[in-house]
PDB file of C-alpha atoms and ligand atoms in Angstrom:
ATOM      1  CA  MET A 202       0.035   0.062  -0.027  1.00 54.00           C
ATOM      2  CA  LYS A 203       1.402   3.444  -0.901  1.00 69.00           C
ATOM      3  CA  ALA A 204       1.801   5.891   1.884  1.00 74.00           C
ATOM      4  CA  ASP A 205      -0.345   9.030   1.993  1.00 81.00           C
ATOM      5  CA  TYR A 206       2.253  11.211   3.387  1.00 83.00           C
ATOM      6  CA  ILE A 207       0.228  14.060   5.073  1.00 85.00           C
ATOM      7  CA  ASN A 208      -3.106  12.286   5.607  1.00 91.00           C
ATOM      8  CA  ASP A 209      -1.272   9.477   7.413  1.00 93.00           C
ATOM      9  CA  VAL A 210      -0.183  11.890  10.218  1.00 95.00           C
ATOM     10  CA  GLU A 211      -2.451  11.962  13.231  1.00 96.00           C
ATOM     11  CA  LYS A 212      -0.765  15.041  14.716  1.00 96.00           C
ATOM     12  CA  VAL A 213       2.651  17.019  14.755  1.00 97.00           C
ATOM     13  CA  LEU A 214       4.834  16.515  17.840  1.00 97.00           C
ATOM     14  CA  CYS A 215       7.676  18.771  16.697  1.00 98.00           C
ATOM     15  CA  SER A 216       7.266  21.512  14.135  1.00 97.00           C
ATOM     16  CA  GLU A 217       9.853  22.716  11.826  1.00 98.00           C
ATOM     17  CA  GLU A 218      10.262  25.690  13.834  1.00 98.00           C
ATOM     18  CA  THR A 219      10.662  23.713  17.148  1.00 98.00           C
ATOM     19  CA  ILE A 220      13.276  21.423  15.468  1.00 98.00           C
ATOM     20  CA  CYS A 221      15.255  24.384  14.215  1.00 98.00           C
ATOM     21  CA  ALA A 222      15.447  26.036  17.696  1.00 98.00           C
ATOM     22  CA  THR A 223      16.247  22.734  19.375  1.00 98.00           C
ATOM     23  CA  VAL A 224      19.106  21.746  17.152  1.00 98.00           C
ATOM     24  CA  LYS A 225      20.544  25.343  17.437  1.00 98.00           C
ATOM     25  CA  GLY A 226      20.449  24.895  21.191  1.00 98.00           C
ATOM     26  CA  LEU A 227      22.109  21.508  21.070  1.00 98.00           C
ATOM     27  CA  GLY A 228      24.895  22.753  18.598  1.00 98.00           C
ATOM     28  CA  ASP A 229      25.627  25.739  20.935  1.00 98.00           C
ATOM     29  CA  THR A 230      25.896  23.263  24.051  1.00 98.00           C
ATOM     30  CA  ILE A 231      28.070  20.875  22.035  1.00 98.00           C
ATOM     31  CA  SER A 232      30.279  23.413  20.645  1.00 98.00           C
ATOM     32  CA  ALA A 233      31.082  24.865  24.077  1.00 98.00           C
ATOM     33  CA  ASP A 234      31.481  21.384  25.688  1.00 98.00           C
ATOM     34  CA  TYR A 235      33.845  20.130  22.915  1.00 98.00           C
ATOM     35  CA  LYS A 236      35.985  23.078  22.603  1.00 97.00           C
ATOM     36  CA  ASP A 237      39.612  22.049  22.184  1.00 94.00           C
ATOM     37  CA  LYS A 238      38.465  18.315  21.849  1.00 98.00           C
ATOM     38  CA  ASP A 239      38.815  15.870  18.745  1.00 98.00           C
ATOM     39  CA  LEU A 240      35.011  15.547  18.105  1.00 98.00           C
ATOM     40  CA  VAL A 241      33.830  12.851  15.837  1.00 98.00           C
ATOM     41  CA  LEU A 242      29.998  12.596  15.344  1.00 98.00           C
ATOM     42  CA  VAL A 243      28.968   9.011  14.788  1.00 98.00           C
ATOM     43  CA  GLY A 244      25.587   8.861  13.017  1.00 98.00           C
ATOM     44  CA  LEU A 245      23.517   5.666  13.241  1.00 98.00           C
ATOM     45  CA  LEU A 246      21.949   4.833   9.973  1.00 97.00           C
ATOM     46  CA  LYS A 247      19.408   5.601   8.621  1.00 96.00           C
ATOM     47  CA  GLY A 248      17.295   7.588  10.863  1.00 97.00           C
ATOM     48  CA  SER A 249      19.895   9.985  12.063  1.00 98.00           C
ATOM     49  CA  VAL A 250      20.825  11.329   8.706  1.00 98.00           C
ATOM     50  CA  VAL A 251      18.382  14.255   8.724  1.00 98.00           C
ATOM     51  CA  PHE A 252      19.310  15.204  12.376  1.00 98.00           C
ATOM     52  CA  ILE A 253      23.006  14.818  11.925  1.00 98.00           C
ATOM     53  CA  SER A 254      23.137  17.071   8.863  1.00 98.00           C
ATOM     54  CA  ASP A 255      21.449  19.756  10.763  1.00 98.00           C
ATOM     55  CA  LEU A 256      23.295  19.304  14.040  1.00 98.00           C
ATOM     56  CA  MET A 257      26.851  19.393  12.318  1.00 98.00           C
ATOM     57  CA  ARG A 258      25.877  22.714  10.708  1.00 98.00           C
ATOM     58  CA  ALA A 259      24.637  24.041  14.129  1.00 98.00           C
ATOM     59  CA  ILE A 260      28.176  23.091  15.680  1.00 98.00           C
ATOM     60  CA  THR A 261      30.662  25.882  15.288  1.00 98.00           C
ATOM     61  CA  ILE A 262      33.832  24.024  16.080  1.00 98.00           C
ATOM     62  CA  PRO A 263      35.660  21.514  13.885  1.00 97.00           C
ATOM     63  CA  CYS A 264      34.201  18.007  13.752  1.00 97.00           C
ATOM     64  CA  ASP A 265      34.538  14.807  11.857  1.00 98.00           C
ATOM     65  CA  ILE A 266      31.600  12.569  10.859  1.00 98.00           C
ATOM     66  CA  ASP A 267      31.260   8.787  10.373  1.00 98.00           C
ATOM     67  CA  PHE A 268      28.474   6.315  10.156  1.00 98.00           C
ATOM     68  CA  MET A 269      27.425   3.069  11.511  1.00 98.00           C
ATOM     69  CA  ASP A 270      24.354   0.940  10.618  1.00 96.00           C
ATOM     70  CA  VAL A 271      22.972  -1.375  13.124  1.00 93.00           C
ATOM     71  CA  SER A 272      19.824  -3.437  12.913  1.00 84.00           C
ATOM     72  CA  SER A 273      16.896  -2.651  15.367  1.00 65.00           C
ATOM     73  CA  TYR A 274      13.183  -2.864  14.650  1.00 53.00           C
ATOM     74  CA  GLY A 275      13.104  -4.217  10.898  1.00 51.00           C
ATOM     75  CA  ALA A 276       9.661  -3.692   9.573  1.00 48.00           C
ATOM     76  CA  SER A 277       7.884  -3.848  12.895  1.00 53.00           C
ATOM     77  CA  THR A 278       7.097  -1.159  15.473  1.00 54.00           C
ATOM     78  CA  VAL A 279       8.280  -3.302  18.399  1.00 55.00           C
ATOM     79  CA  SER A 280      11.937  -3.569  19.289  1.00 56.00           C
ATOM     80  CA  SER A 281      13.397  -7.056  18.625  1.00 56.00           C
ATOM     81  CA  GLY A 282      16.160  -6.547  21.258  1.00 59.00           C
ATOM     82  CA  VAL A 283      18.755  -8.005  18.734  1.00 65.00           C
ATOM     83  CA  VAL A 284      21.494  -5.574  17.577  1.00 77.00           C
ATOM     84  CA  ASN A 285      23.682  -6.520  14.568  1.00 86.00           C
ATOM     85  CA  ILE A 286      26.351  -4.211  12.952  1.00 92.00           C
ATOM     86  CA  ILE A 287      25.462  -3.984   9.250  1.00 94.00           C
ATOM     87  CA  LYS A 288      27.962  -1.319   8.498  1.00 97.00           C
ATOM     88  CA  ASP A 289      30.879  -0.464  10.699  1.00 97.00           C
ATOM     89  CA  LEU A 290      32.737   2.989  11.082  1.00 98.00           C
ATOM     90  CA  ASN A 291      35.192   3.718   8.238  1.00 98.00           C
ATOM     91  CA  ASP A 292      37.814   5.220  10.628  1.00 98.00           C
ATOM     92  CA  SER A 293      39.390   4.369  13.876  1.00 98.00           C
ATOM     93  CA  ILE A 294      38.051   6.221  16.953  1.00 98.00           C
ATOM     94  CA  GLU A 295      40.863   5.502  19.190  1.00 98.00           C
ATOM     95  CA  GLY A 296      41.929   8.629  21.294  1.00 98.00           C
ATOM     96  CA  ARG A 297      39.053  10.602  19.781  1.00 98.00           C
ATOM     97  CA  ASP A 298      36.008  12.191  21.415  1.00 98.00           C
ATOM     98  CA  VAL A 299      33.042  10.252  20.169  1.00 99.00           C
ATOM     99  CA  LEU A 300      29.418  11.678  19.963  1.00 99.00           C
ATOM    100  CA  ILE A 301      26.889   9.193  18.985  1.00 98.00           C
ATOM    101  CA  VAL A 302      24.001  10.877  17.196  1.00 98.00           C
ATOM    102  CA  GLU A 303      20.653   9.022  17.128  1.00 98.00           C
ATOM    103  CA  ASP A 304      17.203   9.874  15.896  1.00 98.00           C
ATOM    104  CA  ILE A 305      15.255   8.370  18.927  1.00 98.00           C
ATOM    105  CA  LEU A 306      16.018   6.734  22.220  1.00 97.00           C
ATOM    106  CA  ASP A 307      13.265   4.116  22.892  1.00 96.00           C
ATOM    107  CA  SER A 308      14.023   0.860  24.743  1.00 93.00           C
ATOM    108  CA  GLY A 309      17.577   1.900  25.057  1.00 94.00           C
ATOM    109  CA  ARG A 310      18.977  -1.316  23.646  1.00 91.00           C
ATOM    110  CA  THR A 311      20.261  -0.013  20.428  1.00 92.00           C
ATOM    111  CA  LEU A 312      22.318   2.768  22.271  1.00 95.00           C
ATOM    112  CA  SER A 313      23.663   0.792  25.148  1.00 94.00           C
ATOM    113  CA  LYS A 314      24.942  -1.988  22.716  1.00 93.00           C
ATOM    114  CA  VAL A 315      26.486   0.618  20.475  1.00 96.00           C
ATOM    115  CA  VAL A 316      28.066   2.370  23.336  1.00 96.00           C
ATOM    116  CA  ASN A 317      29.531  -0.819  24.619  1.00 94.00           C
ATOM    117  CA  ILE A 318      30.989  -1.863  21.209  1.00 94.00           C
ATOM    118  CA  LEU A 319      32.509   1.560  20.715  1.00 97.00           C
ATOM    119  CA  LYS A 320      33.891   1.723  24.181  1.00 97.00           C
ATOM    120  CA  GLU A 321      36.007  -1.384  23.309  1.00 96.00           C
ATOM    121  CA  ARG A 322      37.909   0.647  20.674  1.00 98.00           C
ATOM    122  CA  SER A 323      39.514   3.071  23.178  1.00 98.00           C
ATOM    123  CA  PRO A 324      37.999   6.417  22.472  1.00 98.00           C
ATOM    124  CA  ALA A 325      39.080   9.399  24.599  1.00 98.00           C
ATOM    125  CA  SER A 326      35.378   9.893  25.560  1.00 98.00           C
ATOM    126  CA  ILE A 327      32.038   8.630  24.377  1.00 98.00           C
ATOM    127  CA  LYS A 328      28.772  10.441  24.797  1.00 98.00           C
ATOM    128  CA  VAL A 329      25.371  10.260  23.085  1.00 98.00           C
ATOM    129  CA  CYS A 330      22.993  12.815  21.600  1.00 99.00           C
ATOM    130  CA  THR A 331      19.589  11.909  20.764  1.00 98.00           C
ATOM    131  CA  PHE A 332      17.011  14.108  19.060  1.00 98.00           C
ATOM    132  CA  LEU A 333      14.009  12.357  20.573  1.00 98.00           C
ATOM    133  CA  ASP A 334      13.752  10.532  23.896  1.00 98.00           C
ATOM    134  CA  LYS A 335      10.808   8.362  24.789  1.00 98.00           C
ATOM    135  CA  PRO A 336      11.467   7.635  28.457  1.00 98.00           C
ATOM    136  CA  GLU A 337       8.340   5.477  29.036  1.00 97.00           C
ATOM    137  CA  GLY A 338       9.661   2.910  26.264  1.00 96.00           C
ATOM    138  CA  ARG A 339      12.793   2.070  28.287  1.00 96.00           C
ATOM    139  CA  GLN A 340      13.670  -1.671  28.712  1.00 94.00           C
ATOM    140  CA  VAL A 341      17.250  -1.242  29.766  1.00 94.00           C
ATOM    141  CA  GLU A 342      18.747   1.530  31.893  1.00 96.00           C
ATOM    142  CA  PHE A 343      20.146   4.206  29.659  1.00 97.00           C
ATOM    143  CA  GLU A 344      20.332   8.099  29.653  1.00 98.00           C
ATOM    144  CA  ALA A 345      21.554  10.194  26.773  1.00 98.00           C
ATOM    145  CA  ASP A 346      23.932  13.124  27.421  1.00 98.00           C
ATOM    146  CA  TYR A 347      22.127  15.433  25.088  1.00 98.00           C
ATOM    147  CA  VAL A 348      18.367  15.220  24.335  1.00 98.00           C
ATOM    148  CA  GLY A 349      16.487  17.337  21.811  1.00 98.00           C
ATOM    149  CA  CYS A 350      12.841  16.590  22.804  1.00 98.00           C
ATOM    150  CA  ILE A 351      11.209  14.320  25.227  1.00 98.00           C
ATOM    151  CA  ILE A 352       8.044  12.708  23.741  1.00 98.00           C
ATOM    152  CA  PRO A 353       5.348  10.353  24.932  1.00 96.00           C
ATOM    153  CA  ASP A 354       5.352   6.677  24.210  1.00 95.00           C
ATOM    154  CA  GLU A 355       3.882   6.947  20.686  1.00 95.00           C
ATOM    155  CA  PHE A 356       5.098   5.854  17.398  1.00 95.00           C
ATOM    156  CA  VAL A 357       6.560   8.678  15.556  1.00 97.00           C
ATOM    157  CA  ILE A 358       7.714   9.468  11.908  1.00 97.00           C
ATOM    158  CA  GLY A 359       9.371  12.141  10.162  1.00 98.00           C
ATOM    159  CA  TYR A 360      12.698  14.118  10.385  1.00 98.00           C
ATOM    160  CA  GLY A 361      14.453  10.897   9.597  1.00 98.00           C
ATOM    161  CA  LEU A 362      12.344   8.464  11.343  1.00 98.00           C
ATOM    162  CA  ASP A 363      10.275   5.893   9.174  1.00 96.00           C
ATOM    163  CA  TYR A 364       7.586   3.269   9.327  1.00 95.00           C
ATOM    164  CA  ASN A 365       8.554   0.658   6.694  1.00 94.00           C
ATOM    165  CA  GLU A 366      11.067   3.060   5.109  1.00 94.00           C
ATOM    166  CA  CYS A 367       8.457   5.693   4.445  1.00 95.00           C
ATOM    167  CA  TYR A 368       8.021   9.256   5.855  1.00 96.00           C
ATOM    168  CA  ARG A 369      11.674   9.804   6.545  1.00 97.00           C
ATOM    169  CA  ASN A 370      11.642  13.147   4.462  1.00 96.00           C
ATOM    170  CA  LEU A 371       8.914  14.709   6.362  1.00 96.00           C
ATOM    171  CA  PRO A 372      10.288  18.000   7.775  1.00 97.00           C
ATOM    172  CA  PHE A 373       8.457  17.708  11.036  1.00 98.00           C
ATOM    173  CA  VAL A 374       8.059  14.852  13.697  1.00 98.00           C
ATOM    174  CA  GLY A 375       4.423  13.353  13.649  1.00 97.00           C
ATOM    175  CA  VAL A 376       2.439  10.536  15.326  1.00 97.00           C
ATOM    176  CA  LEU A 377       1.470   8.028  12.732  1.00 94.00           C
ATOM    177  CA  LYS A 378      -2.337   7.101  12.478  1.00 93.00           C
ATOM    178  CA  ARG A 379      -2.972   3.917  14.187  1.00 89.00           C
ATOM    179  CA  SER A 380      -4.889   2.688  11.097  1.00 90.00           C
ATOM    180  CA  VAL A 381      -1.601   2.908   8.944  1.00 89.00           C
ATOM    181  CA  TYR A 382       0.148  -0.076  10.844  1.00 85.00           C
TER     182      TYR A 382
HETATM  183  P1  LIG B 186      15.664   1.241  20.936  1.00 77.80           P
HETATM  184  O1  LIG B 186      16.674   0.261  20.750  1.00 77.80           O
HETATM  185  O2  LIG B 186      14.453   0.456  21.379  1.00 77.80           O
HETATM  186  O3  LIG B 186      15.994   2.449  21.834  1.00 77.80           O
HETATM  187  O4  LIG B 186      15.204   1.963  19.562  1.00 77.80           O
HETATM  188  C1  LIG B 186      15.984   2.728  18.776  1.00 77.80           C
HETATM  189  C2  LIG B 186      15.716   2.604  17.292  1.00 77.80           C
HETATM  190  O5  LIG B 186      14.278   2.103  17.139  1.00 77.80           O
HETATM  191  C3  LIG B 186      15.723   3.895  16.643  1.00 77.80           C
HETATM  192  O6  LIG B 186      16.972   4.161  16.172  1.00 77.80           O
HETATM  193  C4  LIG B 186      14.556   3.862  15.706  1.00 77.80           C
HETATM  194  O7  LIG B 186      15.236   3.299  14.391  1.00 77.80           O
HETATM  195  C5  LIG B 186      13.595   2.934  16.111  1.00 77.80           C
HETATM  196  N1  LIG B 186      12.488   3.458  16.705  1.00 77.80           N
HETATM  197  C6  LIG B 186      12.106   3.668  18.107  1.00 77.80           C
HETATM  198  N2  LIG B 186      11.006   4.336  18.250  1.00 77.80           N
HETATM  199  C7  LIG B 186      10.530   4.719  17.090  1.00 77.80           C
HETATM  200  C8  LIG B 186       9.479   5.409  16.640  1.00 77.80           C
HETATM  201  O8  LIG B 186       8.517   5.861  17.358  1.00 77.80           O
HETATM  202  N3  LIG B 186       9.444   5.776  15.241  1.00 77.80           N
HETATM  203  C9  LIG B 186      10.273   5.275  14.322  1.00 77.80           C
HETATM  204  N4  LIG B 186      11.431   4.440  14.801  1.00 77.80           N
HETATM  205  C10 LIG B 186      11.563   4.186  16.086  1.00 77.80           C
HETATM  206 MG1  LIG B 187      17.440   4.048  14.125  1.00 77.80          MG
END
């Protein structure tokens, strides 16, 4: 079935204006915190691409960028709990200040596993920045260091987030109508 982009959205949770202001705030904070550090942003594919491209332009200090792809939900809306590396980083992170950039923190499984994997590679530091946080979805103990917006436990799409690989290019974050999935 073809997605009916705008009509499939129940309500908007984060407007383009809210996103813009939030990312600017995160960029300012990160720029101050990482002044004189060797910052490398590690984006988790594919969901983080929209956020990371805005965030890196809101960061006013030099930074490098790399990507990793790990499996999480597949085509379902419920976390499987299994995390596999599909695409690893291109470069070494040894001695560098790693900031993992993610679209959403839900159960916490993906990020806690990725942090553990990357910690083994001797970075100077490792922190996490997530655009969205759904604290009610947490299944494992995990807190991000930088959070854009805290949202209720609803399935959201847009600003990089998908349902069945659809809706990633919506410029806002919205709740998907229950009738769609
Ligand atoms: P976690 O491992 O449960 O924290 O899930 C994190 C991953 O699940 C994210 O990177 C997303 O790809 C996906 N995810 C979690 N909640 C949502 C949602 O509401 N919409 C779309 N994807 C989601
Ligand atoms: Mg993801």
